[in-house]
Amino acid sequence: MRRFLSLILTVAMVVLLLTGCGSNNSATSPEEPKEQAETKSFKIGVVIPSGDHGFTGESVAHAKMEAEALMLEYDGLEIVVKDGLEASDQITSIENLLAGGDVDLIMLWPMEGEALRSAAQSIIDSGVELVVYDRLISNFEGLVGEIMGDNVGIGKMMGEYINKYYADMDSVQYLRFVGDSSTVTSQRNEGMDEVIEPKFKQVANTFVTDWSTETAQGQMEDWLNAHTVEEIEELDLIVTHDDEIVDGLMNALEAYSGPAKINIKLITSVGGREDTLVKFENTKLPVKFCTFYFAPSFIREALRLSVAHLYGEEYTGANLVNGQYLIPSFSISNAGDATYDFEEYRNSDIYKERYSIGKF
């Protein structure tokens, strides 16, 4: 009987000890909650020109789409897009963003570089970081980076293309139509003029179109009306800086009803615009077309660079050359010897992104 009682007491003590140990562990060493990574919060102001059509209109749409996509991808990210018709509107947008006191970075596409110099400096002085897209503010320091299409590279590719295309000709007469007096125009001219052969003879002063289809059309009509049959027929080439300029030139050339024969063999351009490709597919003129890719969707890369910088991520969407991020280009032509012909380009992922907003 005593042995039985002793056994019961022993078992009871063991149970009490085990229960006590479990109770003490749960009281003094509760399971720690897993530590969550802190969400980084940033605000980006995007200040760009206004536009409801054409290159600028498409760029505004791409900027807004990319902003929405990035805010979905990054927790704590806010992107505010401000567009303005004039440089003064952009200055006001910058002042309002800085007055809010909570912006970390401004991505600026200046209407005019010099007109925005003081406002850009105010961004730096306030401690807000700055990315400049497309149009340079010359000799400006303190930026995160400048990002744009490779305008000098595009000019060089254009020059090299026409050298090869007209290799069998001893003399080539051409007209040149550009956009404006910005760094975009000067860089494209610089690249082409550096490589074209001496046999290329520009037969009129450079036409400045303000990137307008209508202005280019009027300029071409005036040139045709002011020149002799011989001068018109000797024109071999037209060099331009934008597909919308080309649309105007083609309108004028197709409407020409004078006695001269149009012998232009090639028009070069910058863009990759669907409507312009279609125009050359449907024209009855013998002229061919070569354009070098420069798209409204490039502005997406400026936003991607801005976000990558704030989050400390590597950015690989453009080539860093002498302190500038240059978005690479390629050729599109129905004249051969290009990166893509029209249909290959239309089947590319690049084309799909460009026209993800629809055709303007």
PDB file of C-alpha atoms in Angstrom, residues 143-296:
ATOM      1  CA  LEU A 143      21.193  66.866 -60.907  1.00  0.00           C
ATOM      2  CA  VAL A 144      20.471  63.215 -60.241  1.00  0.00           C
ATOM      3  CA  GLY A 145      20.747  62.857 -63.999  1.00  0.00           C
ATOM      4  CA  GLU A 146      19.736  63.998 -67.466  1.00  0.00           C
ATOM      5  CA  ILE A 147      17.889  61.442 -69.578  1.00  0.00           C
ATOM      6  CA  MET A 148      16.914  61.736 -73.225  1.00  0.00           C
ATOM      7  CA  GLY A 149      16.990  60.057 -76.573  1.00  0.00           C
ATOM      8  CA  ASP A 150      20.475  59.785 -78.035  1.00  0.00           C
ATOM      9  CA  ASN A 151      20.088  62.786 -80.335  1.00  0.00           C
ATOM     10  CA  VAL A 152      23.722  62.979 -81.431  1.00  0.00           C
ATOM     11  CA  GLY A 153      23.678  59.226 -82.031  1.00  0.00           C
ATOM     12  CA  ILE A 154      20.474  59.526 -84.071  1.00  0.00           C
ATOM     13  CA  GLY A 155      22.081  62.242 -86.205  1.00  0.00           C
ATOM     14  CA  LYS A 156      25.126  60.056 -86.806  1.00  0.00           C
ATOM     15  CA  MET A 157      23.001  57.053 -87.753  1.00  0.00           C
ATOM     16  CA  MET A 158      21.035  59.241 -90.157  1.00  0.00           C
ATOM     17  CA  GLY A 159      24.221  60.536 -91.756  1.00  0.00           C
ATOM     18  CA  GLU A 160      25.698  57.068 -92.080  1.00  0.00           C
ATOM     19  CA  TYR A 161      22.463  55.753 -93.590  1.00  0.00           C
ATOM     20  CA  ILE A 162      22.302  58.402 -96.311  1.00  0.00           C
ATOM     21  CA  ASN A 163      26.026  57.974 -97.058  1.00  0.00           C
ATOM     22  CA  LYS A 164      25.326  54.338 -97.835  1.00  0.00           C
ATOM     23  CA  TYR A 165      22.002  54.930 -99.579  1.00  0.00           C
ATOM     24  CA  TYR A 166      23.495  57.470-102.003  1.00  0.00           C
ATOM     25  CA  ALA A 167      26.850  55.710-102.365  1.00  0.00           C
ATOM     26  CA  ASP A 168      26.492  55.472-106.167  1.00  0.00           C
ATOM     27  CA  MET A 169      25.839  59.204-106.642  1.00  0.00           C
ATOM     28  CA  ASP A 170      28.582  61.812-107.036  1.00  0.00           C
ATOM     29  CA  SER A 171      26.430  64.714-105.839  1.00  0.00           C
ATOM     30  CA  VAL A 172      23.283  64.804-103.675  1.00  0.00           C
ATOM     31  CA  GLN A 173      21.102  67.893-103.289  1.00  0.00           C
ATOM     32  CA  TYR A 174      18.927  68.064-100.197  1.00  0.00           C
ATOM     33  CA  LEU A 175      16.647  70.175 -98.004  1.00  0.00           C
ATOM     34  CA  ARG A 176      16.677  70.126 -94.201  1.00  0.00           C
ATOM     35  CA  PHE A 177      13.610  70.624 -91.970  1.00  0.00           C
ATOM     36  CA  VAL A 178      14.131  70.802 -88.179  1.00  0.00           C
ATOM     37  CA  GLY A 179      11.945  71.341 -85.125  1.00  0.00           C
ATOM     38  CA  ASP A 180      13.197  74.386 -83.238  1.00  0.00           C
ATOM     39  CA  SER A 181      16.294  75.968 -81.705  1.00  0.00           C
ATOM     40  CA  SER A 182      16.528  73.587 -78.732  1.00  0.00           C
ATOM     41  CA  THR A 183      19.378  71.242 -77.839  1.00  0.00           C
ATOM     42  CA  VAL A 184      17.394  68.421 -79.471  1.00  0.00           C
ATOM     43  CA  THR A 185      17.744  70.082 -82.876  1.00  0.00           C
ATOM     44  CA  SER A 186      21.351  71.174 -82.437  1.00  0.00           C
ATOM     45  CA  GLN A 187      22.444  67.699 -81.315  1.00  0.00           C
ATOM     46  CA  ARG A 188      20.750  65.953 -84.243  1.00  0.00           C
ATOM     47  CA  ASN A 189      22.323  68.402 -86.676  1.00  0.00           C
ATOM     48  CA  GLU A 190      25.709  67.968 -85.004  1.00  0.00           C
ATOM     49  CA  GLY A 191      25.581  64.180 -85.286  1.00  0.00           C
ATOM     50  CA  MET A 192      24.625  64.157 -88.965  1.00  0.00           C
ATOM     51  CA  ASP A 193      26.964  66.943 -90.069  1.00  0.00           C
ATOM     52  CA  GLU A 194      29.863  65.159 -88.410  1.00  0.00           C
ATOM     53  CA  VAL A 195      29.587  62.109 -90.666  1.00  0.00           C
ATOM     54  CA  ILE A 196      27.952  63.031 -93.997  1.00  0.00           C
ATOM     55  CA  GLU A 197      30.199  63.143 -97.022  1.00  0.00           C
ATOM     56  CA  PRO A 198      31.077  66.433 -98.785  1.00  0.00           C
ATOM     57  CA  LYS A 199      28.994  65.454-101.814  1.00  0.00           C
ATOM     58  CA  PHE A 200      25.785  66.288 -99.908  1.00  0.00           C
ATOM     59  CA  LYS A 201      24.780  69.854-100.803  1.00  0.00           C
ATOM     60  CA  GLN A 202      22.048  71.644 -98.850  1.00  0.00           C
ATOM     61  CA  VAL A 203      20.258  73.818-101.414  1.00  0.00           C
ATOM     62  CA  ALA A 204      18.312  76.152 -99.099  1.00  0.00           C
ATOM     63  CA  ASN A 205      18.524  77.518 -95.579  1.00  0.00           C
ATOM     64  CA  THR A 206      17.329  75.105 -92.904  1.00  0.00           C
ATOM     65  CA  PHE A 207      13.562  75.280 -92.405  1.00  0.00           C
ATOM     66  CA  VAL A 208      12.439  75.611 -88.758  1.00  0.00           C
ATOM     67  CA  THR A 209       8.963  74.104 -88.396  1.00  0.00           C
ATOM     68  CA  ASP A 210       8.223  74.335 -84.647  1.00  0.00           C
ATOM     69  CA  TRP A 211       7.466  70.602 -84.975  1.00  0.00           C
ATOM     70  CA  SER A 212       4.291  71.475 -86.894  1.00  0.00           C
ATOM     71  CA  THR A 213       2.823  69.437 -89.747  1.00  0.00           C
ATOM     72  CA  GLU A 214       1.005  72.494 -91.094  1.00  0.00           C
ATOM     73  CA  THR A 215       4.083  74.739 -90.956  1.00  0.00           C
ATOM     74  CA  ALA A 216       6.208  72.141 -92.745  1.00  0.00           C
ATOM     75  CA  GLN A 217       3.547  71.716 -95.419  1.00  0.00           C
ATOM     76  CA  GLY A 218       3.434  75.457 -96.067  1.00  0.00           C
ATOM     77  CA  GLN A 219       7.221  75.689 -96.247  1.00  0.00           C
ATOM     78  CA  MET A 220       7.409  72.848 -98.758  1.00  0.00           C
ATOM     79  CA  GLU A 221       4.642  74.342-100.883  1.00  0.00           C
ATOM     80  CA  ASP A 222       6.432  77.702-100.911  1.00  0.00           C
ATOM     81  CA  TRP A 223       9.721  76.085-101.946  1.00  0.00           C
ATOM     82  CA  LEU A 224       8.084  74.179-104.806  1.00  0.00           C
ATOM     83  CA  ASN A 225       6.301  77.316-106.042  1.00  0.00           C
ATOM     84  CA  ALA A 226       9.473  79.419-105.878  1.00  0.00           C
ATOM     85  CA  HIS A 227      11.803  77.119-107.819  1.00  0.00           C
ATOM     86  CA  THR A 228      12.270  76.111-111.412  1.00  0.00           C
ATOM     87  CA  VAL A 229      11.472  72.757-112.940  1.00  0.00           C
ATOM     88  CA  GLU A 230      15.187  71.964-113.085  1.00  0.00           C
ATOM     89  CA  GLU A 231      15.755  72.844-109.424  1.00  0.00           C
ATOM     90  CA  ILE A 232      12.813  70.746-108.266  1.00  0.00           C
ATOM     91  CA  GLU A 233      13.841  67.768-110.363  1.00  0.00           C
ATOM     92  CA  GLU A 234      17.422  67.935-109.048  1.00  0.00           C
ATOM     93  CA  LEU A 235      16.279  67.541-105.435  1.00  0.00           C
ATOM     94  CA  ASP A 236      17.393  64.071-104.282  1.00  0.00           C
ATOM     95  CA  LEU A 237      16.832  63.994-100.525  1.00  0.00           C
ATOM     96  CA  ILE A 238      14.926  65.637 -97.678  1.00  0.00           C
ATOM     97  CA  VAL A 239      16.296  65.401 -94.136  1.00  0.00           C
ATOM     98  CA  THR A 240      13.909  66.032 -91.231  1.00  0.00           C
ATOM     99  CA  HIS A 241      13.877  65.676 -87.463  1.00  0.00           C
ATOM    100  CA  ASP A 242      10.343  64.425 -86.848  1.00  0.00           C
ATOM    101  CA  ASP A 243       7.665  62.254 -88.464  1.00  0.00           C
ATOM    102  CA  GLU A 244       4.957  64.911 -88.073  1.00  0.00           C
ATOM    103  CA  ILE A 245       7.117  67.263 -90.150  1.00  0.00           C
ATOM    104  CA  VAL A 246       7.281  64.520 -92.796  1.00  0.00           C
ATOM    105  CA  ASP A 247       3.489  64.275 -92.894  1.00  0.00           C
ATOM    106  CA  GLY A 248       3.335  67.929 -93.900  1.00  0.00           C
ATOM    107  CA  LEU A 249       6.038  67.537 -96.552  1.00  0.00           C
ATOM    108  CA  MET A 250       4.263  64.557 -98.071  1.00  0.00           C
ATOM    109  CA  ASN A 251       0.973  66.467 -98.158  1.00  0.00           C
ATOM    110  CA  ALA A 252       2.688  69.206-100.162  1.00  0.00           C
ATOM    111  CA  LEU A 253       4.557  66.836-102.486  1.00  0.00           C
ATOM    112  CA  GLU A 254       1.488  64.721-103.221  1.00  0.00           C
ATOM    113  CA  ALA A 255      -0.617  67.818-103.921  1.00  0.00           C
ATOM    114  CA  TYR A 256       1.990  69.375-106.232  1.00  0.00           C
ATOM    115  CA  SER A 257       0.565  69.745-109.747  1.00  0.00           C
ATOM    116  CA  GLY A 258       3.315  71.726-111.436  1.00  0.00           C
ATOM    117  CA  PRO A 259       5.329  70.682-114.462  1.00  0.00           C
ATOM    118  CA  ALA A 260       8.315  69.258-112.589  1.00  0.00           C
ATOM    119  CA  LYS A 261       8.817  65.605-111.806  1.00  0.00           C
ATOM    120  CA  ILE A 262       9.422  64.720-108.164  1.00  0.00           C
ATOM    121  CA  ASN A 263      12.705  62.779-108.060  1.00  0.00           C
ATOM    122  CA  ILE A 264      13.258  62.702-104.297  1.00  0.00           C
ATOM    123  CA  LYS A 265      14.537  59.224-103.514  1.00  0.00           C
ATOM    124  CA  LEU A 266      14.446  59.315 -99.707  1.00  0.00           C
ATOM    125  CA  ILE A 267      13.083  61.288 -96.770  1.00  0.00           C
ATOM    126  CA  THR A 268      14.750  60.726 -93.411  1.00  0.00           C
ATOM    127  CA  SER A 269      13.130  61.440 -90.074  1.00  0.00           C
ATOM    128  CA  VAL A 270      12.981  60.732 -86.343  1.00  0.00           C
ATOM    129  CA  GLY A 271      10.070  58.992 -84.651  1.00  0.00           C
ATOM    130  CA  GLY A 272       8.553  55.694 -85.699  1.00  0.00           C
ATOM    131  CA  ARG A 273       5.020  57.051 -85.997  1.00  0.00           C
ATOM    132  CA  GLU A 274       2.408  54.681 -87.394  1.00  0.00           C
ATOM    133  CA  ASP A 275       0.510  57.303 -89.388  1.00  0.00           C
ATOM    134  CA  THR A 276       3.688  58.297 -91.194  1.00  0.00           C
ATOM    135  CA  LEU A 277       4.514  54.698 -92.070  1.00  0.00           C
ATOM    136  CA  VAL A 278       1.036  54.310 -93.557  1.00  0.00           C
ATOM    137  CA  LYS A 279       1.507  57.466 -95.619  1.00  0.00           C
ATOM    138  CA  PHE A 280       4.546  55.937 -97.350  1.00  0.00           C
ATOM    139  CA  GLU A 281       2.775  52.634 -97.879  1.00  0.00           C
ATOM    140  CA  ASN A 282      -0.022  54.431 -99.728  1.00  0.00           C
ATOM    141  CA  THR A 283       1.796  57.174-101.641  1.00  0.00           C
ATOM    142  CA  LYS A 284       2.110  57.093-105.430  1.00  0.00           C
ATOM    143  CA  LEU A 285       5.377  59.008-105.291  1.00  0.00           C
ATOM    144  CA  PRO A 286       8.605  56.991-105.718  1.00  0.00           C
ATOM    145  CA  VAL A 287      10.083  58.367-102.468  1.00  0.00           C
ATOM    146  CA  LYS A 288      11.211  55.967 -99.696  1.00  0.00           C
ATOM    147  CA  PHE A 289      11.296  56.598 -95.962  1.00  0.00           C
ATOM    148  CA  CYS A 290      13.767  55.963 -93.141  1.00  0.00           C
ATOM    149  CA  THR A 291      13.013  57.069 -89.587  1.00  0.00           C
ATOM    150  CA  PHE A 292      15.043  56.648 -86.404  1.00  0.00           C
ATOM    151  CA  TYR A 293      13.135  55.554 -83.342  1.00  0.00           C
ATOM    152  CA  PHE A 294      12.356  58.295 -80.836  1.00  0.00           C
ATOM    153  CA  ALA A 295       9.073  57.776 -79.074  1.00  0.00           C
ATOM    154  CA  PRO A 296       6.703  59.520 -76.657  1.00  0.00           C
TER     155      PRO A 296
END
